[in-house]
Short mmCIF file of C-alpha atoms in Angstrom, two decimals:
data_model
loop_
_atom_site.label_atom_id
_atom_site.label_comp_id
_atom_site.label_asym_id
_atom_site.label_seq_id
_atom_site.Cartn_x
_atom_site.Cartn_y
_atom_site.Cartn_z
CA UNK A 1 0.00 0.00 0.00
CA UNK A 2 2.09 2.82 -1.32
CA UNK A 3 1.84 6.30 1.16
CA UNK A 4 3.33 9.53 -0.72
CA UNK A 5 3.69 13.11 0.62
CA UNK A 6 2.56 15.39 -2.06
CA UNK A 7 3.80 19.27 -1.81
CA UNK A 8 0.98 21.54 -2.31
CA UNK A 9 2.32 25.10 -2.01
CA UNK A 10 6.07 25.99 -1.25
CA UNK A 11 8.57 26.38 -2.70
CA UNK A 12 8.52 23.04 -4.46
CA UNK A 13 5.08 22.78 -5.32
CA UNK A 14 4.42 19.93 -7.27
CA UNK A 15 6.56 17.37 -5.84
CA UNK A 16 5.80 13.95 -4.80
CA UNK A 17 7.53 11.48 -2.44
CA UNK A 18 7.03 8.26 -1.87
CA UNK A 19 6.67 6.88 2.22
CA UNK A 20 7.76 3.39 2.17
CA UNK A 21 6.38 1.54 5.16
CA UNK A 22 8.38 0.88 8.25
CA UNK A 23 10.75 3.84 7.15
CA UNK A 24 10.74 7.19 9.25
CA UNK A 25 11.23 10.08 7.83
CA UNK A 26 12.29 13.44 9.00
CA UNK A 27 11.65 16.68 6.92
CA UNK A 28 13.71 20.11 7.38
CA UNK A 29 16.09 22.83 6.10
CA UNK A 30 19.28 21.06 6.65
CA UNK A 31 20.57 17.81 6.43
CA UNK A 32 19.51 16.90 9.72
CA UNK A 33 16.98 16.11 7.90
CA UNK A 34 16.15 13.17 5.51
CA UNK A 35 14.18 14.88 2.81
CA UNK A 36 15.55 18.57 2.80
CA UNK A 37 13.68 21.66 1.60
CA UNK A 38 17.01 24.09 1.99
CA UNK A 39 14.81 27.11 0.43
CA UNK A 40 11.93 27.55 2.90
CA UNK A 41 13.88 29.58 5.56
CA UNK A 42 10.88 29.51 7.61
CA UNK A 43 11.69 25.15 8.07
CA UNK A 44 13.84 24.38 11.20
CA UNK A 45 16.67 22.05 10.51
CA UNK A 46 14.72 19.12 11.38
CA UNK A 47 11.09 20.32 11.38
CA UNK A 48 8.76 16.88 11.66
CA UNK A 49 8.88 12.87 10.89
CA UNK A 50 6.48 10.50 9.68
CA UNK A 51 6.09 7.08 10.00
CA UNK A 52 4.15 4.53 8.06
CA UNK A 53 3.20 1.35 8.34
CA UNK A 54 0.77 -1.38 7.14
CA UNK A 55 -1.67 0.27 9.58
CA UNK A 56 -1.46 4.04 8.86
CA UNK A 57 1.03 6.77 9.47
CA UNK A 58 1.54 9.18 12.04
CA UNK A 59 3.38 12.26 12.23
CA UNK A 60 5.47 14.07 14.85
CA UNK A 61 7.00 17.68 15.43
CA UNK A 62 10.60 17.57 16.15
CA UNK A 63 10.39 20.57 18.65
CA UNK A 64 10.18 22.97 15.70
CA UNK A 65 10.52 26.52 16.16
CA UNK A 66 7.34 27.33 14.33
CA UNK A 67 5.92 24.20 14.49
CA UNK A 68 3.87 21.71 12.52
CA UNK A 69 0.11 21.96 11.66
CA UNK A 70 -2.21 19.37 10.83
CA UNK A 71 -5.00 20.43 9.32
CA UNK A 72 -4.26 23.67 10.38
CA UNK A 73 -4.15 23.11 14.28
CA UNK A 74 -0.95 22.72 15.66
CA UNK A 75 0.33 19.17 16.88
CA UNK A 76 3.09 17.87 18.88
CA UNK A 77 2.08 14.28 17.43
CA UNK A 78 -0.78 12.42 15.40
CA UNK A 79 -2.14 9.83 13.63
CA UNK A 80 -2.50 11.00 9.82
CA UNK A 81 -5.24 9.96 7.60
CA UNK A 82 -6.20 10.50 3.29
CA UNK A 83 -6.19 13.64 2.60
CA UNK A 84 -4.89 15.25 5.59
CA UNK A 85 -2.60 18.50 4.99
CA UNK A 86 0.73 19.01 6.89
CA UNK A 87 2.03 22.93 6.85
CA UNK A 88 5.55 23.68 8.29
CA UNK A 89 7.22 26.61 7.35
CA UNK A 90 6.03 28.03 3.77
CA UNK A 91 5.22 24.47 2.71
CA UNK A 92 2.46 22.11 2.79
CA UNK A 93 2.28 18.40 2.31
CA UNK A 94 -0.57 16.53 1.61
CA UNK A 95 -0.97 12.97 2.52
CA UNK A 96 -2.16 10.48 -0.35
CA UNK A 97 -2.85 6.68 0.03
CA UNK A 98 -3.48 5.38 -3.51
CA UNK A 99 -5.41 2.65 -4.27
CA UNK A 100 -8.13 2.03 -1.30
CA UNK A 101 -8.15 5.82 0.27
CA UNK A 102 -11.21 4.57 2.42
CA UNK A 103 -8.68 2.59 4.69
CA UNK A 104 -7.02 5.95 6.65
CA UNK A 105 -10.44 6.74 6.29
CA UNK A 106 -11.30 9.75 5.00
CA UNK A 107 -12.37 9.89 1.21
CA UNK A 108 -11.68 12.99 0.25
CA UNK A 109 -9.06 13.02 -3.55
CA UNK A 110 -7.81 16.36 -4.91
CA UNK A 111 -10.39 18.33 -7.21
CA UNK A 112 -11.16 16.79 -10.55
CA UNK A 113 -9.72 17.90 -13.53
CA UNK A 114 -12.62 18.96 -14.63
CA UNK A 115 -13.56 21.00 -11.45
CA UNK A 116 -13.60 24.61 -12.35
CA UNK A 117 -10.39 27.30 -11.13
CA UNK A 118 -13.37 28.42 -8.85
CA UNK A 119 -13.05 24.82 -7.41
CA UNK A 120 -10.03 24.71 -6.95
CA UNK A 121 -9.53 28.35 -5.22
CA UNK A 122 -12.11 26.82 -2.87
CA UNK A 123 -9.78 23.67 -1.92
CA UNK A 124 -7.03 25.83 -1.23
CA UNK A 125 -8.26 27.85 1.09
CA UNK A 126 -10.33 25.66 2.98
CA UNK A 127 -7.64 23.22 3.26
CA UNK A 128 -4.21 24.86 2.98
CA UNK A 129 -4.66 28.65 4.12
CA UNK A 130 -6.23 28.23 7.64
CA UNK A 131 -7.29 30.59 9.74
CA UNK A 132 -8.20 32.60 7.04
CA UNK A 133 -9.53 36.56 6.78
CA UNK A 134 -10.81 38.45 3.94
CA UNK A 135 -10.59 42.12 3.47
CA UNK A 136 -13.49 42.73 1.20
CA UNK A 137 -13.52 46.36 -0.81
CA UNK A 138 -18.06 47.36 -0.03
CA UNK A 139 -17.16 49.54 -2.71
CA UNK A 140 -16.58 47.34 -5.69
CA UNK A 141 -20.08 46.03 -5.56
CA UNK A 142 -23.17 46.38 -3.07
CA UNK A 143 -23.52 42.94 -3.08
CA UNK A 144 -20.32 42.22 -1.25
CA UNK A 145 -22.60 44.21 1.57
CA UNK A 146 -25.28 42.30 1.73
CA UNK A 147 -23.52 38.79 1.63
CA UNK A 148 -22.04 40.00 5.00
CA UNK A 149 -25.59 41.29 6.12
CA UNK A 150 -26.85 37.80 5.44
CA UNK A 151 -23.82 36.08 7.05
CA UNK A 152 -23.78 34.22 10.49
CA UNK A 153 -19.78 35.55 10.36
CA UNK A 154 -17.77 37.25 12.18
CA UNK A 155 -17.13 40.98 10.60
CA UNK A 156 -16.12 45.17 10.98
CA UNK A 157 -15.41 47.81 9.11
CA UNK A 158 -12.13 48.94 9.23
CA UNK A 159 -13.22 52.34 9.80
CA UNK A 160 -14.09 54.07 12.67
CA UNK A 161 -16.16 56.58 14.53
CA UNK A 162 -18.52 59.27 12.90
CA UNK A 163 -16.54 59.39 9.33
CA UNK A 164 -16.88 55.30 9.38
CA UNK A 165 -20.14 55.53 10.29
CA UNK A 166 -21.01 58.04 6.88
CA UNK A 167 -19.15 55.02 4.45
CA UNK A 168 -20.42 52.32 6.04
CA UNK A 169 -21.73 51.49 2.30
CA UNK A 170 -18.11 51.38 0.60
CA UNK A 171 -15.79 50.73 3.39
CA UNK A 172 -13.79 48.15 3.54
CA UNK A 173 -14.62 44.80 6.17
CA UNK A 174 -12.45 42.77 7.44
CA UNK A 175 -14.32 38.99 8.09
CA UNK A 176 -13.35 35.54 9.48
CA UNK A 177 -13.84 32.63 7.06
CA UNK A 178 -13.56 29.28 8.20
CA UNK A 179 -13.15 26.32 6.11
CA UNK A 180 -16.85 25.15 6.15
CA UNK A 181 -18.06 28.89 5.63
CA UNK A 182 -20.75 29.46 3.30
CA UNK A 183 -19.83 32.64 3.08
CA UNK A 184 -16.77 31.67 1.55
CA UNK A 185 -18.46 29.60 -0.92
CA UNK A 186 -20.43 32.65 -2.43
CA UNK A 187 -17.62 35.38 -2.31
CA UNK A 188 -15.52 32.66 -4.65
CA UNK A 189 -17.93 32.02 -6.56
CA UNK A 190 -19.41 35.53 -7.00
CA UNK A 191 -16.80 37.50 -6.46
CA UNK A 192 -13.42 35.92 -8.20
CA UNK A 193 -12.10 37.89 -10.28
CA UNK A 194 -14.18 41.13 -9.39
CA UNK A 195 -11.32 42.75 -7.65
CA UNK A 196 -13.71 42.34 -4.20
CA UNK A 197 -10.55 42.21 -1.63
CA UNK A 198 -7.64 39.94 -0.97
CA UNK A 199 -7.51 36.88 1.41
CA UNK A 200 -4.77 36.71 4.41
CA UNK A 201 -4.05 34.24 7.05
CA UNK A 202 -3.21 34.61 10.95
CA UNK A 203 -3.30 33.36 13.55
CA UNK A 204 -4.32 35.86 15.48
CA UNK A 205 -7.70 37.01 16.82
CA UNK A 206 -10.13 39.62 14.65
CA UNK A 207 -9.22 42.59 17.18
CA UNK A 208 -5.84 41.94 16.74
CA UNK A 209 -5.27 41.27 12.79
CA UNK A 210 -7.82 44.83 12.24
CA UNK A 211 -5.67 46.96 14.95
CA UNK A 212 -2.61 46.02 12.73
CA UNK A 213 -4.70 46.92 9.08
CA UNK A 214 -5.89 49.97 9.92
CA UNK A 215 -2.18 51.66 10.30
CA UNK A 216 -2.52 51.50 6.62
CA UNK A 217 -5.65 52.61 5.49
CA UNK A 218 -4.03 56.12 4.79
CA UNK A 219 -1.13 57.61 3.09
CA UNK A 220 0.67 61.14 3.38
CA UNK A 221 1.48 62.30 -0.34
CA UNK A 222 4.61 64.53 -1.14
CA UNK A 223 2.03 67.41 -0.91
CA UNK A 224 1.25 66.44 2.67
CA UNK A 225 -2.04 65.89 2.01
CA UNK A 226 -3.53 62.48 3.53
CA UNK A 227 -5.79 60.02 1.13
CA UNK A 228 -7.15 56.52 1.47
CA UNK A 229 -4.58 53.89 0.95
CA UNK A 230 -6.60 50.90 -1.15
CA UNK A 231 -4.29 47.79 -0.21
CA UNK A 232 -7.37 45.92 0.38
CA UNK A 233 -8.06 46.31 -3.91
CA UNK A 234 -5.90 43.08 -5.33
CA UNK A 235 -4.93 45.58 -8.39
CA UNK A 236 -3.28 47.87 -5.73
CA UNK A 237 -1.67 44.97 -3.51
CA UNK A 238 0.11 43.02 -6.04
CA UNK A 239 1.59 46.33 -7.17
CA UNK A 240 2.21 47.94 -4.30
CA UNK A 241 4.18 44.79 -2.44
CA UNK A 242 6.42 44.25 -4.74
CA UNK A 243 8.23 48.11 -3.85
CA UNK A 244 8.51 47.54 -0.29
CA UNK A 245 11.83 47.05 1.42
CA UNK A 246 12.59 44.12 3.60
CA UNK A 247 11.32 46.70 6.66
CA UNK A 248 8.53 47.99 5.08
CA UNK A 249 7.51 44.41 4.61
CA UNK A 250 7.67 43.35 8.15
CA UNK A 251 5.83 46.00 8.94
CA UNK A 252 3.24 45.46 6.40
CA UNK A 253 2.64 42.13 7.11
CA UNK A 254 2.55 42.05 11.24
CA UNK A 255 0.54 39.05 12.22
CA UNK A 256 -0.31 38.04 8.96
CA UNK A 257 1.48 34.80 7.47
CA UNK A 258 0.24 34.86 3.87
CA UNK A 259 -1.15 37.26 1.45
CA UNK A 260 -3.65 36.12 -1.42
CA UNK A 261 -5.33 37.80 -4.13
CA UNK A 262 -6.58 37.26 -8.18
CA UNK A 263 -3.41 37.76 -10.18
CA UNK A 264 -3.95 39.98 -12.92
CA UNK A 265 -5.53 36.36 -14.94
CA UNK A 266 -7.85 35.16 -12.42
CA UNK A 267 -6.61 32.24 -13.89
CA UNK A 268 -4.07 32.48 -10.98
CA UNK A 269 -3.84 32.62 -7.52
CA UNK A 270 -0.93 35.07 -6.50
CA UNK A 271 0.78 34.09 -2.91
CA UNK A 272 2.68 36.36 -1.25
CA UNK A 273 4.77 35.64 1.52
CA UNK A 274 7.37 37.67 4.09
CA UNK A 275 10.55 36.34 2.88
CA UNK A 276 12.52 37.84 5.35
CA UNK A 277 14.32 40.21 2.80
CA UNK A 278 10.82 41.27 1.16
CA UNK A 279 8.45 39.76 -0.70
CA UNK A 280 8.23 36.14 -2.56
CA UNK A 281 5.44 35.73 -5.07
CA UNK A 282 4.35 32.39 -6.30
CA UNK A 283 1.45 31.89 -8.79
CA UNK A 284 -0.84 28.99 -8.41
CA UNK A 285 -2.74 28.09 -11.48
CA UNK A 286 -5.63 27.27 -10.99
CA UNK A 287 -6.78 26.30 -14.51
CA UNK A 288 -4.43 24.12 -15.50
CA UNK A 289 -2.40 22.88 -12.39
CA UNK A 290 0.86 21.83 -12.58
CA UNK A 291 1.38 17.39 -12.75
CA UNK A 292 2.70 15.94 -9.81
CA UNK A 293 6.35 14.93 -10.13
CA UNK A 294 5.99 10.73 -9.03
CA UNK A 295 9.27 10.48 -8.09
CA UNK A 296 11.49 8.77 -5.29
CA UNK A 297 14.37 11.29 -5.35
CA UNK A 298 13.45 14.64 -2.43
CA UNK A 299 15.25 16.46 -4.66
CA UNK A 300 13.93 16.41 -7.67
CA UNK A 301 12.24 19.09 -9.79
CA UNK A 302 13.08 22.55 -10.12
CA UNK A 303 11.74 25.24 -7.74
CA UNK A 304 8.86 27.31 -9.52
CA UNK A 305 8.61 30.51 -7.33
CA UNK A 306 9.89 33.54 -8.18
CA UNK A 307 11.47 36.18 -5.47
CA UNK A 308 10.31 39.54 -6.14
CA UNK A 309 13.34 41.20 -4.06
#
């Protein structure tokens, strides 16, 4: 019964490896490590192990700095089943049984390639960007509005006071999404594409990740003159990131672990992470996504991301 790791986002997205029962294997930075992922900075040396066997697999953190998250909560150790998603660092694995996938039991196989980018954009983010936030732009369409009305979620304006009060109609709202969110459902559906805001991840609570957003919501100009700042428009972000410095990225980002946002071909899904020295941008397609690599050797196939500083 063949287990394989399969690398979902990161920097080697696209990769597969193959678990062979009884072995153990540790993944990290360095070569601590058995299968080493040298470019995700964010990886400690030897970051977590799993173990198969005829029975199932199980995974362990290895007293990572950052730790290890299984299905987005974090672990110290756990049985693993089909379909399960392992995120350490900037990369996550996915766990795939082929052949009977009932017997870790969970049923649940990649989307179809026939499922729509729309599909797709809705695996991702209900499986490999948890806890996730959307920023949503009131002003791009009054439907975004009501969808929040309607809600049973968690959501504010990111203004304040009398002057929020007055563009309540076109502010912009920051709202929880969690994976099962019906919410989430209609704004990809609907709203893909639209320019309607850009997703983010923390793991931090509402009060916190808003506090940190609204220190940019506006924008002295040479004149001295003080406007709205739109980072919340994916048209603006992706432009706008791209120009910061590795300070005015740290600031930018704060508690936030993950940018993401409709490249300029919805096509796409464009990632943006805090590299440390600035920004790194990877594109997801989500048209035509990239074949896995079924292959034995950790390192092989070529890294696809592309640093923007």
């Amino acid at each position: 019964m063949p287990f394989f790791l399969d690398v979902q986002s990161g920097p080697r997205r696209g990769q597969r490896i193959r678990l062979n029962p009884g072995q153990c294997v540790r993944v990290g930075r360095t070569a601590k490590s058995d299968l080493v992922f040298s470019e995700d900075s964010h990886m400690s040396s030897a970051h977590f192990s799993v173990e198969c066997s005829a029975s199932g697999c199980h995974v362990t953190d290895l007293k990572s700095s950052n730790g290890t998250l299984l299905n987005g909560e974090r672990l110290s150790t756990a049985a693993l089943r089909h379909g399960d998603t392992i995120a350490a660092g900037e990369t996550t694995f996915v766990l795939r049984l082929e052949g009977d996938a009932a017997a870790l039991g969970r049923e649940e196989p990649s989307p179809a390639a026939e499922a729509t980018p729309q599909d797709r954009l809705l695996h991702m983010l209900r499986g490999d960007f948890q806890p996730l936030y959307a920023i949503l732009d009131a002003a791009r369409d009054s439907k975004i509005l009501a969808l929040l009305l309607h809600s049973n979620e968690e959501y504010q304006s990111l203004y304040e006071g009398e002057e929020g009060a007055k563009l309540a109609q076109v502010a912009p709202y920051l709202v929880r999404l969690k994976n099962d969110s019906p919410l989430l459902e209609k704004l990809v559906r609907e709203g893909w594409g639209e320019s309607w805001g850009v997703y983010l991840t923390s793991r931090s609570e509402p009060v916190e990740v808003r506090h940190h957003l609204r220190h940019f919501l506006q924008v002295r100009m040479p004149d001295g003159k003080q406007v709205y700042f739109r980072f919340y428009d994916p048209r603006v972000l992706r432009i706008y990131l791209p120009t910061c410095t590795a300070e005015e990225t740290g600031s930018f980002f704060g508690p936030i672990q993950n940018y993401l946002m409709e490249d300029e071909d919805a096509n796409s899904l464009l990632h943006i992470v805090n590299s440390g020295r600035g920004v790194r941008s990877t594109q997801i397609p989500l048209a035509n996504p990239t074949p896995m690599v079924d292959n034995q050797n950790p390192f092989h196939g070529e890294r696809p991301d592309s640093s923007l500083r």
